[in-house]
Short mmCIF file of C-alpha atoms and ligand atoms in Angstrom, two decimals:
data_model
loop_
_atom_site.label_atom_id
_atom_site.label_comp_id
_atom_site.label_asym_id
_atom_site.label_seq_id
_atom_site.Cartn_x
_atom_site.Cartn_y
_atom_site.Cartn_z
CA MET A 1 58.74 6.08 5.59
CA ASN A 2 60.40 4.18 2.75
CA TYR A 3 60.24 5.62 -0.75
CA ASP A 4 62.20 5.91 -3.99
CA VAL A 5 61.23 8.76 -6.29
CA HIS A 6 63.10 11.02 -8.68
CA ASP A 7 62.94 14.45 -7.04
CA LEU A 8 60.90 15.53 -4.01
CA SER A 9 61.09 19.19 -5.04
CA LEU A 10 58.53 18.42 -7.78
CA ALA A 11 55.86 17.74 -5.13
CA GLU A 12 53.96 21.06 -5.30
CA HIS A 13 53.67 20.81 -9.09
CA GLY A 14 52.40 17.24 -8.74
CA LYS A 15 49.83 18.29 -6.14
CA LEU A 16 48.34 20.88 -8.50
CA ARG A 17 48.03 18.33 -11.29
CA ILE A 18 46.46 15.78 -8.90
CA GLU A 19 43.87 18.44 -7.97
CA TRP A 20 43.23 19.15 -11.66
CA ALA A 21 42.47 15.46 -12.30
CA GLU A 22 40.29 15.35 -9.17
CA GLN A 23 37.98 17.94 -10.69
CA ASP A 24 37.05 15.44 -13.42
CA MET A 25 36.64 12.47 -11.05
CA PRO A 26 33.28 13.10 -9.34
CA VAL A 27 32.44 9.41 -8.81
CA LEU A 28 35.69 8.75 -6.99
CA ARG A 29 35.15 11.93 -4.97
CA SER A 30 31.77 10.73 -3.76
CA ILE A 31 33.21 7.32 -2.85
CA ARG A 32 36.05 9.05 -1.00
CA LYS A 33 33.54 11.01 1.04
CA ARG A 34 31.70 7.83 2.06
CA PHE A 35 34.96 5.97 2.73
CA ALA A 36 36.16 8.79 5.01
CA LYS A 37 33.03 8.33 7.15
CA GLN A 38 32.71 4.53 7.09
CA LYS A 39 36.41 3.47 6.96
CA PRO A 40 35.68 0.15 5.17
CA LEU A 41 39.41 -0.52 4.65
CA LYS A 42 40.50 0.06 8.23
CA GLY A 43 43.34 -2.29 9.18
CA ILE A 44 43.95 -3.35 5.55
CA ARG A 45 47.46 -3.06 4.12
CA LEU A 46 47.20 -2.47 0.41
CA SER A 47 50.05 -2.62 -2.13
CA CYS A 48 49.36 -1.21 -5.57
CA CYS A 49 51.38 -1.80 -8.74
CA LEU A 50 49.78 0.80 -11.02
CA HIS A 51 50.80 3.55 -13.44
CA VAL A 52 51.82 6.41 -11.16
CA THR A 53 49.68 9.21 -12.62
CA THR A 54 47.46 12.00 -11.32
CA GLU A 55 44.37 9.79 -11.58
CA THR A 56 46.04 6.96 -9.66
CA ALA A 57 46.98 9.45 -6.96
CA ASN A 58 43.27 10.20 -6.54
CA LEU A 59 42.54 6.48 -6.20
CA LEU A 60 45.25 6.13 -3.54
CA LEU A 61 43.82 9.08 -1.59
CA THR A 62 40.39 7.40 -1.72
CA LEU A 63 41.79 4.09 -0.42
CA LYS A 64 43.66 5.97 2.31
CA ALA A 65 40.50 7.87 3.25
CA GLY A 66 38.86 4.44 3.63
CA GLY A 67 41.45 3.54 6.28
CA ALA A 68 43.88 1.47 4.17
CA ASP A 69 47.62 1.58 4.73
CA VAL A 70 48.66 2.06 1.09
CA ALA A 71 51.97 1.74 -0.78
CA ILE A 72 52.56 1.95 -4.53
CA CYS A 73 55.14 0.88 -7.09
CA ALA A 74 55.13 1.54 -10.84
CA SER A 75 53.52 -1.01 -13.16
CA ASN A 76 55.51 0.28 -16.12
CA PRO A 77 59.01 1.82 -16.14
CA LEU A 78 58.05 4.68 -18.46
CA SER A 79 54.61 5.75 -17.26
CA THR A 80 55.54 7.33 -13.93
CA GLN A 81 54.84 11.04 -13.55
CA ASP A 82 57.73 12.07 -11.31
CA ASP A 83 55.93 15.11 -9.89
CA VAL A 84 53.01 12.92 -8.82
CA ALA A 85 55.37 10.40 -7.21
CA ALA A 86 57.01 13.28 -5.30
CA ALA A 87 53.64 14.65 -4.12
CA LEU A 88 52.52 11.21 -2.95
CA VAL A 89 55.58 10.97 -0.73
CA LYS A 90 56.05 14.54 0.46
CA ILE A 91 52.48 15.79 0.74
CA PHE A 92 50.34 12.68 1.15
CA ASN A 93 52.75 10.41 3.07
CA ILE A 94 52.22 7.40 0.80
CA PRO A 95 55.26 5.12 0.37
CA THR A 96 55.95 5.39 -3.38
CA PHE A 97 58.50 3.49 -5.43
CA ALA A 98 58.52 4.81 -8.99
CA ILE A 99 60.90 6.75 -11.21
CA LYS A 100 60.16 7.53 -14.87
CA GLY A 101 62.65 5.66 -17.05
CA GLU A 102 63.77 3.27 -14.31
CA ASP A 103 65.80 0.28 -15.50
CA GLU A 104 64.65 -3.31 -15.10
CA ASP A 105 66.55 -3.88 -11.85
CA THR A 106 65.03 -0.75 -10.30
CA TYR A 107 61.57 -1.74 -11.58
CA TYR A 108 61.81 -5.07 -9.74
CA ASP A 109 63.43 -3.46 -6.71
CA HIS A 110 60.29 -1.30 -6.53
CA ILE A 111 58.04 -4.37 -6.84
CA LYS A 112 60.04 -5.89 -4.00
CA SER A 113 59.38 -2.77 -1.89
CA ALA A 114 55.62 -3.08 -2.52
CA ILE A 115 55.82 -6.72 -1.40
CA ALA A 116 57.85 -5.75 1.66
CA HIS A 117 54.91 -3.48 2.61
CA LYS A 118 53.21 -6.80 3.59
CA PRO A 119 49.95 -6.31 1.71
CA ASN A 120 46.64 -7.95 2.61
CA ILE A 121 45.25 -6.86 -0.74
CA THR A 122 47.16 -6.36 -3.99
CA MET A 123 46.03 -4.07 -6.78
CA ASP A 124 47.77 -4.76 -10.09
CA ASP A 125 47.90 -3.43 -13.64
CA GLY A 126 49.42 -6.30 -15.57
CA ALA A 127 49.74 -8.81 -12.66
CA ASP A 128 53.47 -8.25 -12.01
CA LEU A 129 53.02 -7.81 -8.26
CA VAL A 130 50.67 -10.73 -7.67
CA SER A 131 52.65 -13.07 -9.95
CA THR A 132 55.91 -12.24 -8.11
CA LEU A 133 54.16 -13.05 -4.83
CA LEU A 134 52.81 -16.31 -6.25
CA PHE A 135 56.24 -17.31 -7.57
CA MET A 136 57.57 -16.68 -4.05
CA ALA A 137 54.78 -18.80 -2.56
CA MET A 138 55.49 -21.62 -5.03
CA LYS A 139 59.27 -21.23 -4.69
CA ARG A 140 59.49 -20.98 -8.49
CA PHE A 141 62.81 -19.20 -8.27
CA LYS A 142 63.56 -19.31 -11.99
CA ASN A 143 60.59 -16.96 -12.51
CA ILE A 144 61.61 -14.50 -9.80
CA HIS A 145 63.74 -11.54 -10.90
CA PRO A 146 67.27 -11.72 -9.35
CA VAL A 147 66.74 -8.44 -7.47
CA VAL A 148 63.64 -9.82 -5.76
CA LYS A 149 65.32 -13.20 -5.18
CA LYS A 150 68.28 -11.52 -3.44
CA TRP A 151 65.90 -9.77 -1.05
CA TYR A 152 63.89 -13.00 -0.56
CA ASP A 153 67.12 -14.78 0.43
CA SER A 154 67.95 -12.01 2.88
CA ILE A 155 64.76 -12.29 4.97
CA SER A 156 63.81 -15.06 7.39
CA GLN A 157 61.43 -17.89 6.52
CA LYS A 158 59.08 -16.55 9.19
CA GLU A 159 58.96 -13.19 7.46
CA ARG A 160 58.41 -14.82 4.05
CA ASP A 161 55.53 -16.87 5.44
CA ALA A 162 54.01 -13.80 7.08
CA ILE A 163 54.11 -11.94 3.77
CA ILE A 164 52.75 -14.79 1.67
CA ASN A 165 50.02 -15.82 4.14
CA GLY A 166 49.03 -12.21 4.80
CA VAL A 167 47.60 -11.70 1.30
CA ILE A 168 43.86 -12.34 1.29
CA GLY A 169 42.94 -11.13 -2.21
CA GLY A 170 43.69 -8.88 -5.13
CA THR A 171 42.27 -6.84 -7.96
CA GLU A 172 43.50 -6.54 -11.55
CA GLU A 173 43.12 -3.48 -13.76
CA THR A 174 43.95 -4.59 -17.30
CA THR A 175 43.25 -7.19 -19.99
CA THR A 176 46.75 -8.64 -20.00
CA GLY A 177 46.77 -9.11 -16.23
CA VAL A 178 43.42 -10.87 -16.36
CA ILE A 179 44.74 -13.23 -19.08
CA ARG A 180 47.74 -14.09 -16.86
CA LEU A 181 45.53 -14.62 -13.80
CA ARG A 182 43.12 -16.90 -15.67
CA ALA A 183 46.13 -18.94 -16.82
CA MET A 184 47.24 -19.22 -13.17
CA GLU A 185 43.74 -20.31 -12.14
CA LYS A 186 43.68 -22.94 -14.90
CA GLU A 187 47.03 -24.31 -13.76
CA GLY A 188 45.66 -24.46 -10.20
CA VAL A 189 48.36 -22.15 -8.84
CA LEU A 190 46.29 -19.07 -8.02
CA LYS A 191 46.49 -18.85 -4.22
CA ILE A 192 44.06 -15.97 -3.62
CA PRO A 193 40.77 -14.68 -5.05
CA VAL A 194 41.27 -11.84 -7.54
CA ILE A 195 38.66 -9.55 -9.05
CA ALA A 196 39.06 -8.79 -12.77
CA VAL A 197 38.24 -5.08 -12.61
CA ASN A 198 39.08 -4.85 -16.31
CA ASP A 199 36.03 -6.94 -17.15
CA ALA A 200 33.54 -4.54 -15.53
CA ASP A 201 31.41 -2.86 -18.19
CA THR A 202 32.08 0.50 -16.54
CA LYS A 203 35.79 -0.19 -17.09
CA HIS A 204 36.59 -1.66 -20.50
CA LEU A 205 33.70 -0.12 -22.45
CA PHE A 206 34.95 3.33 -21.52
CA ASP A 207 38.55 3.18 -20.31
CA ASN A 208 39.90 0.77 -22.95
CA ARG A 209 37.77 2.20 -25.78
CA TYR A 210 37.59 5.96 -25.21
CA GLY A 211 40.56 6.33 -22.85
CA THR A 212 43.09 4.28 -24.82
CA GLY A 213 41.62 5.50 -28.11
CA GLN A 214 42.11 9.20 -27.39
CA SER A 215 45.37 8.96 -25.43
CA THR A 216 47.07 6.64 -27.94
CA ILE A 217 46.51 9.15 -30.72
CA ASP A 218 47.59 11.89 -28.30
CA GLY A 219 50.83 9.99 -27.58
CA ILE A 220 51.58 9.53 -31.30
CA GLN A 221 50.93 13.22 -31.97
CA ARG A 222 53.04 14.46 -29.08
CA ALA A 223 55.92 12.15 -30.02
CA THR A 224 55.89 12.91 -33.75
CA ASN A 225 53.79 16.03 -34.47
CA ARG A 226 52.78 14.26 -37.70
CA LEU A 227 49.51 15.06 -39.49
CA ILE A 228 47.11 12.16 -39.05
CA ALA A 229 44.73 13.31 -41.81
CA GLY A 230 45.47 11.46 -45.02
CA SER A 231 47.89 9.01 -43.35
CA THR A 232 47.36 5.29 -43.44
CA VAL A 233 47.11 4.13 -39.83
CA VAL A 234 47.35 0.38 -39.25
CA VAL A 235 45.67 -0.77 -36.04
CA ALA A 236 46.66 -4.29 -34.97
CA GLY A 237 43.93 -5.86 -32.81
CA TYR A 238 40.26 -4.84 -32.86
CA GLY A 239 39.47 -5.35 -29.18
CA TRP A 240 38.24 -2.54 -26.94
CA CYS A 241 41.48 -0.59 -27.24
CA GLY A 242 41.80 -1.19 -30.98
CA ARG A 243 38.20 -0.13 -31.63
CA GLY A 244 38.79 3.15 -29.77
CA THR A 245 42.07 3.88 -31.51
CA ALA A 246 40.67 3.09 -34.97
CA MET A 247 37.64 5.30 -34.26
CA ARG A 248 39.76 8.29 -33.20
CA ALA A 249 42.28 7.90 -36.06
CA ASN A 250 39.35 7.74 -38.46
CA GLY A 251 37.90 10.88 -36.86
CA LEU A 252 41.13 12.73 -37.59
CA GLY A 253 40.97 11.77 -41.25
CA ALA A 254 43.27 8.75 -41.38
CA ASN A 255 42.74 5.82 -43.73
CA VAL A 256 42.47 3.04 -41.16
CA ILE A 257 43.51 -0.55 -41.77
CA VAL A 258 42.76 -3.18 -39.14
CA THR A 259 44.62 -6.47 -38.69
CA GLU A 260 43.10 -9.27 -36.61
CA VAL A 261 43.34 -12.98 -35.87
CA ASN A 262 39.75 -13.30 -34.62
CA PRO A 263 37.25 -13.70 -37.50
CA LEU A 264 34.34 -12.11 -35.57
CA ARG A 265 36.30 -9.02 -34.75
CA ALA A 266 37.70 -8.83 -38.28
CA LEU A 267 34.12 -8.91 -39.55
CA GLU A 268 33.09 -6.22 -37.11
CA ALA A 269 35.99 -4.00 -38.24
CA THR A 270 34.95 -4.55 -41.86
CA MET A 271 31.36 -3.52 -41.13
CA ASP A 272 32.58 -0.54 -39.11
CA GLY A 273 34.04 0.63 -42.41
CA TYR A 274 37.74 -0.24 -42.14
CA ARG A 275 39.94 -2.20 -44.52
CA VAL A 276 40.97 -5.53 -42.99
CA MET A 277 43.98 -7.50 -44.19
CA PRO A 278 46.95 -9.51 -42.86
CA MET A 279 49.87 -7.52 -41.48
CA SER A 280 52.07 -8.79 -44.32
CA GLU A 281 49.81 -6.85 -46.75
CA ALA A 282 49.42 -3.80 -44.49
CA ALA A 283 53.17 -3.49 -43.84
CA PRO A 284 54.12 -1.91 -47.20
CA ILE A 285 51.22 0.60 -47.19
CA GLY A 286 51.02 1.84 -43.60
CA ASP A 287 52.44 5.18 -42.46
CA ILE A 288 51.76 4.66 -38.75
CA PHE A 289 51.38 1.25 -37.05
CA VAL A 290 49.87 0.77 -33.57
CA THR A 291 49.70 -2.61 -31.85
CA LEU A 292 46.89 -3.19 -29.31
CA THR A 293 46.63 -6.95 -29.08
CA GLY A 294 48.10 -8.19 -25.77
CA ASP A 295 50.13 -10.58 -27.96
CA ILE A 296 53.84 -10.90 -28.73
CA ASN A 297 55.79 -10.05 -31.90
CA VAL A 298 52.80 -8.73 -33.81
CA LEU A 299 55.23 -6.55 -35.78
CA ARG A 300 58.35 -8.51 -36.65
CA LYS A 301 61.19 -8.88 -39.16
CA GLU A 302 59.03 -10.01 -42.10
CA HIS A 303 57.02 -6.78 -41.63
CA PHE A 304 59.93 -4.39 -40.95
CA ILE A 305 61.60 -5.32 -44.22
CA LYS A 306 58.40 -4.59 -46.17
CA MET A 307 57.64 -1.22 -44.53
CA LYS A 308 57.93 2.16 -46.26
CA ASP A 309 60.87 4.43 -45.61
CA GLY A 310 59.94 6.58 -42.58
CA ALA A 311 57.26 4.27 -41.22
CA ILE A 312 56.29 4.96 -37.62
CA ILE A 313 55.69 2.01 -35.32
CA CYS A 314 54.38 2.00 -31.77
CA ASN A 315 52.58 -0.10 -29.19
CA SER A 316 49.68 0.71 -26.90
CA GLY A 317 48.90 -2.85 -25.85
CA HIS A 318 51.06 -5.10 -23.76
CA PHE A 319 54.33 -4.04 -22.02
CA ASN A 320 57.03 -3.81 -24.72
CA VAL A 321 56.59 -7.18 -26.37
CA GLU A 322 54.16 -6.53 -29.22
CA ILE A 323 56.95 -5.24 -31.47
CA ASP A 324 59.99 -7.48 -31.94
CA ILE A 325 62.50 -4.82 -30.90
CA PRO A 326 65.49 -7.18 -30.39
CA THR A 327 65.25 -8.16 -34.08
CA LEU A 328 64.82 -4.54 -35.17
CA GLU A 329 67.99 -3.73 -33.21
CA LYS A 330 69.76 -6.63 -34.94
CA ILE A 331 68.82 -5.77 -38.52
CA ALA A 332 69.48 -2.03 -38.12
CA VAL A 333 72.83 -0.65 -39.21
CA LYS A 334 72.32 2.62 -37.35
CA LYS A 335 70.14 3.90 -34.53
CA ARG A 336 69.72 7.43 -33.21
CA GLN A 337 67.31 9.25 -30.93
CA ILE A 338 65.97 11.79 -33.38
CA ARG A 339 63.42 13.37 -31.01
CA PRO A 340 62.28 12.56 -27.49
CA PHE A 341 60.37 9.26 -27.71
CA VAL A 342 61.43 8.63 -31.32
CA ALA A 343 64.25 6.16 -32.07
CA GLU A 344 65.18 6.15 -35.74
CA TYR A 345 66.50 2.81 -37.00
CA THR A 346 68.27 2.74 -40.37
CA LEU A 347 68.19 -0.62 -42.12
CA LYS A 348 70.62 -1.92 -44.74
CA GLY A 349 69.95 0.03 -47.95
CA GLY A 350 69.08 3.21 -46.03
CA LYS A 351 65.41 2.68 -45.17
CA LYS A 352 64.37 4.24 -41.85
CA ILE A 353 61.85 2.94 -39.32
CA ASN A 354 60.85 5.11 -36.36
CA LEU A 355 60.04 3.35 -33.09
CA LEU A 356 58.09 5.39 -30.54
CA GLY A 357 58.50 5.18 -26.76
CA GLU A 358 60.80 2.13 -26.85
CA GLY A 359 57.79 0.04 -27.84
CA ARG A 360 56.13 0.62 -24.46
CA LEU A 361 52.59 1.96 -24.08
CA ILE A 362 52.76 5.11 -26.17
CA ASN A 363 49.80 6.79 -24.47
CA LEU A 364 51.64 6.66 -21.16
CA ALA A 365 55.19 7.13 -22.43
CA ALA A 366 54.66 10.21 -24.62
CA ALA A 367 51.28 11.47 -23.39
CA GLU A 368 49.60 11.45 -19.99
CA GLY A 369 47.62 8.21 -20.15
CA HIS A 370 43.87 8.12 -19.99
CA PRO A 371 41.92 11.29 -19.24
CA ALA A 372 40.63 11.58 -15.67
CA CYS A 373 36.99 11.39 -16.80
CA VAL A 374 37.29 7.70 -17.78
CA MET A 375 39.72 6.77 -15.02
CA ASP A 376 37.03 8.08 -12.65
CA MET A 377 34.95 5.01 -13.48
CA SER A 378 37.81 2.48 -13.62
CA PHE A 379 39.17 3.63 -10.27
CA ALA A 380 35.71 3.84 -8.72
CA ASP A 381 35.47 0.14 -9.69
CA GLN A 382 38.88 -0.46 -8.08
CA ALA A 383 37.93 1.31 -4.84
CA LEU A 384 34.61 -0.54 -4.57
CA CYS A 385 36.26 -3.88 -5.43
CA ALA A 386 38.88 -3.29 -2.71
CA GLU A 387 36.01 -2.68 -0.28
CA PHE A 388 34.26 -5.86 -1.53
CA MET A 389 37.48 -7.86 -1.16
CA ALA A 390 38.13 -6.56 2.35
CA LYS A 391 34.63 -7.68 3.35
CA ASN A 392 34.39 -10.98 1.46
CA ALA A 393 37.88 -12.34 0.67
CA ARG A 394 37.74 -15.08 3.26
CA LYS A 395 34.48 -16.41 1.83
CA LEU A 396 35.75 -16.47 -1.76
CA GLU A 397 37.46 -19.31 -3.62
CA LYS A 398 40.94 -18.99 -5.12
CA LYS A 399 39.57 -17.89 -8.48
CA VAL A 400 39.34 -14.94 -10.83
CA TYR A 401 36.01 -13.22 -10.10
CA ILE A 402 34.06 -10.88 -12.29
CA VAL A 403 33.10 -7.53 -10.79
CA PRO A 404 29.81 -7.83 -8.85
CA THR A 405 26.95 -6.40 -10.95
CA GLU A 406 25.94 -4.03 -8.12
CA ILE A 407 29.30 -2.29 -8.44
CA ASP A 408 28.91 -1.79 -12.20
CA VAL A 409 25.40 -0.44 -11.67
CA GLU A 410 26.44 1.85 -8.82
CA VAL A 411 29.36 3.32 -10.81
CA SER A 412 27.25 3.95 -13.92
CA GLN A 413 24.49 5.57 -11.84
CA LEU A 414 26.96 7.82 -10.02
CA LYS A 415 28.64 8.80 -13.31
CA LEU A 416 25.33 9.66 -14.98
CA ALA A 417 24.31 11.70 -11.93
CA SER A 418 27.61 13.59 -12.01
CA LEU A 419 26.99 14.42 -15.68
CA GLY A 420 23.49 15.66 -14.81
CA ILE A 421 21.89 13.00 -17.03
CA LYS A 422 18.59 11.43 -16.03
CA ILE A 423 17.15 8.29 -17.62
CA ASP A 424 13.76 6.63 -17.79
CA THR A 425 12.58 3.92 -15.39
CA LEU A 426 10.37 0.99 -16.31
CA THR A 427 6.65 1.40 -15.55
CA ALA A 428 4.93 -1.37 -13.55
CA GLU A 429 3.26 -2.48 -16.77
CA GLN A 430 6.59 -2.62 -18.64
CA LYS A 431 8.25 -4.59 -15.84
CA LYS A 432 5.45 -7.14 -15.97
CA TYR A 433 5.61 -7.34 -19.77
CA LEU A 434 9.37 -7.83 -19.85
CA ALA A 435 9.24 -10.51 -17.14
CA SER A 436 6.50 -12.51 -18.79
CA TRP A 437 6.69 -14.98 -21.65
CA GLU A 438 2.92 -15.26 -22.01
CA MET A 439 2.32 -11.66 -23.11
CA GLY A 440 3.84 -12.07 -26.57
CA THR A 441 1.47 -9.87 -28.51
P1 NAI B 501 40.96 -7.44 -26.28
O1 NAI B 501 41.23 -8.84 -25.84
O2 NAI B 501 39.57 -6.90 -26.25
O3 NAI B 501 41.52 -7.24 -27.78
C1 NAI B 501 42.74 -7.73 -28.26
C2 NAI B 501 42.50 -8.09 -29.73
O4 NAI B 501 43.76 -8.38 -30.35
C3 NAI B 501 41.62 -9.33 -29.91
O5 NAI B 501 40.54 -9.05 -30.76
C4 NAI B 501 42.57 -10.37 -30.51
O6 NAI B 501 41.92 -11.24 -31.41
C5 NAI B 501 43.56 -9.47 -31.24
N1 NAI B 501 44.86 -10.12 -31.51
C6 NAI B 501 45.55 -11.00 -30.75
N2 NAI B 501 46.69 -11.35 -31.36
C7 NAI B 501 46.72 -10.68 -32.54
C8 NAI B 501 47.65 -10.63 -33.62
N3 NAI B 501 48.78 -11.35 -33.61
N4 NAI B 501 47.36 -9.82 -34.68
C9 NAI B 501 46.21 -9.09 -34.72
N5 NAI B 501 45.30 -9.10 -33.71
C10 NAI B 501 45.56 -9.89 -32.65
O7 NAI B 501 41.92 -6.53 -25.40
P2 NAI B 501 41.87 -4.94 -25.16
O8 NAI B 501 41.05 -4.65 -23.95
O9 NAI B 501 41.61 -4.23 -26.43
O10 NAI B 501 43.41 -4.73 -24.72
C11 NAI B 501 44.47 -4.90 -25.65
C12 NAI B 501 45.80 -4.67 -24.95
O11 NAI B 501 45.87 -3.33 -24.49
C13 NAI B 501 46.02 -5.53 -23.69
O12 NAI B 501 47.36 -5.92 -23.65
C14 NAI B 501 45.71 -4.59 -22.56
O13 NAI B 501 46.35 -4.96 -21.35
C15 NAI B 501 46.22 -3.29 -23.11
N6 NAI B 501 45.65 -2.08 -22.54
C16 NAI B 501 46.39 -0.94 -22.72
C17 NAI B 501 45.94 0.26 -22.20
C18 NAI B 501 46.75 1.48 -22.37
O14 NAI B 501 46.64 2.39 -21.56
N7 NAI B 501 47.55 1.58 -23.41
C19 NAI B 501 44.67 0.34 -21.45
C20 NAI B 501 43.91 -0.88 -21.43
C21 NAI B 501 44.40 -2.05 -21.95
#
């Protein structure tokens, strides 16, 4: 079995942590039980490009129980939990290509390995795997990383065709990946149907809001050990992730400022009780800045030069592009790693700016990502969407699909049941009333 992980001796430790997460993933457990009986993924080769965490391990075990031949590579160079990667290889026999802190060449070498697994279904978090495959299919070599291109050149045309034509569909976990896929669809270059798992209500309402909210604050605290109470926390972007982060920072006693480009969301943030202003005005007053926009260069030179001495900046949104780090590197006269996950940049004149986690997702770099309880729903969606894709891919168009409503309903019902919560059902009279336009009074 092929694999590339940091240290196989960490496997036992990883296994214990995978079991700990499993305890808080009852929905996925029940799906795993059904999958083990019905084998809906039998004969399907599945390549995942996901954060390699304890929760993901539980998803992979569910897909494997369903009969899939699964391989995984990291979707982010910093988010891999090395003990989990070791356990996946040594204990669960899943080809795993992920090392925490891997450089860019290794990152793409790992993506190449997931492609070489010859997937029928891809499962992405950020669309790196599926876009590399599409660039291969389109022969858009300028977009293919040199490491992948070298491998592509080394295999036969027959093998390339087999890989490209073998993919029948995919799923996508996060907002940014969905944005990229919709752009591909618009350009007419999307070659397979893909389900936007991110857009399921049982995903973004919980995972992006409560999961990112809690774990982003957790990442900032673990990296800095700063008191949040009384600090001014600037949250850039008031989407699902921004709402969650602002809510949790507020709960810890921060003065929260929100920056936005969307007037509706800016209005919502205002009515939720936060101050809203442009980043140029927030820059001189913020103590801690978090970007959660999916956009590039949200924090840039004009902001760095206005920030307070000691300002803390981090990103929990998209890859490492939301903060203009190359410019920060350029304008700094000194840089040192003052604590793990904290790079202190000194600007001309002596002012210091602290960048957390190299500008990559702070909740995954310095903390452990989303708690298992919310990933239970997101990954239940993933498992059920993989099942749906295995059954229906050949009937679907080459488009981005929303998650079928039945899946959202099933996951929310299973989650409520696991929490021991019962809800009301409509009476026959209520059903009739709600379906009728004549019974207005
Ligand atoms: P969303 O689309 O709901 O919200 C993004 C918000 O940012 C929008 O309201 C948009 O108007 C705003 N925005 C865009 N450019 C801006 C700018 N220059 N300044 C201020 N605001 C700006 O997206 P969602 O679901 O909140 O996700 C945000 C990002 O977080 C995405 O990149 C997503 O992939 C990522 N994400 C990260 C997770 C993590 O574990 N850290 C988990 C889930 C998503």
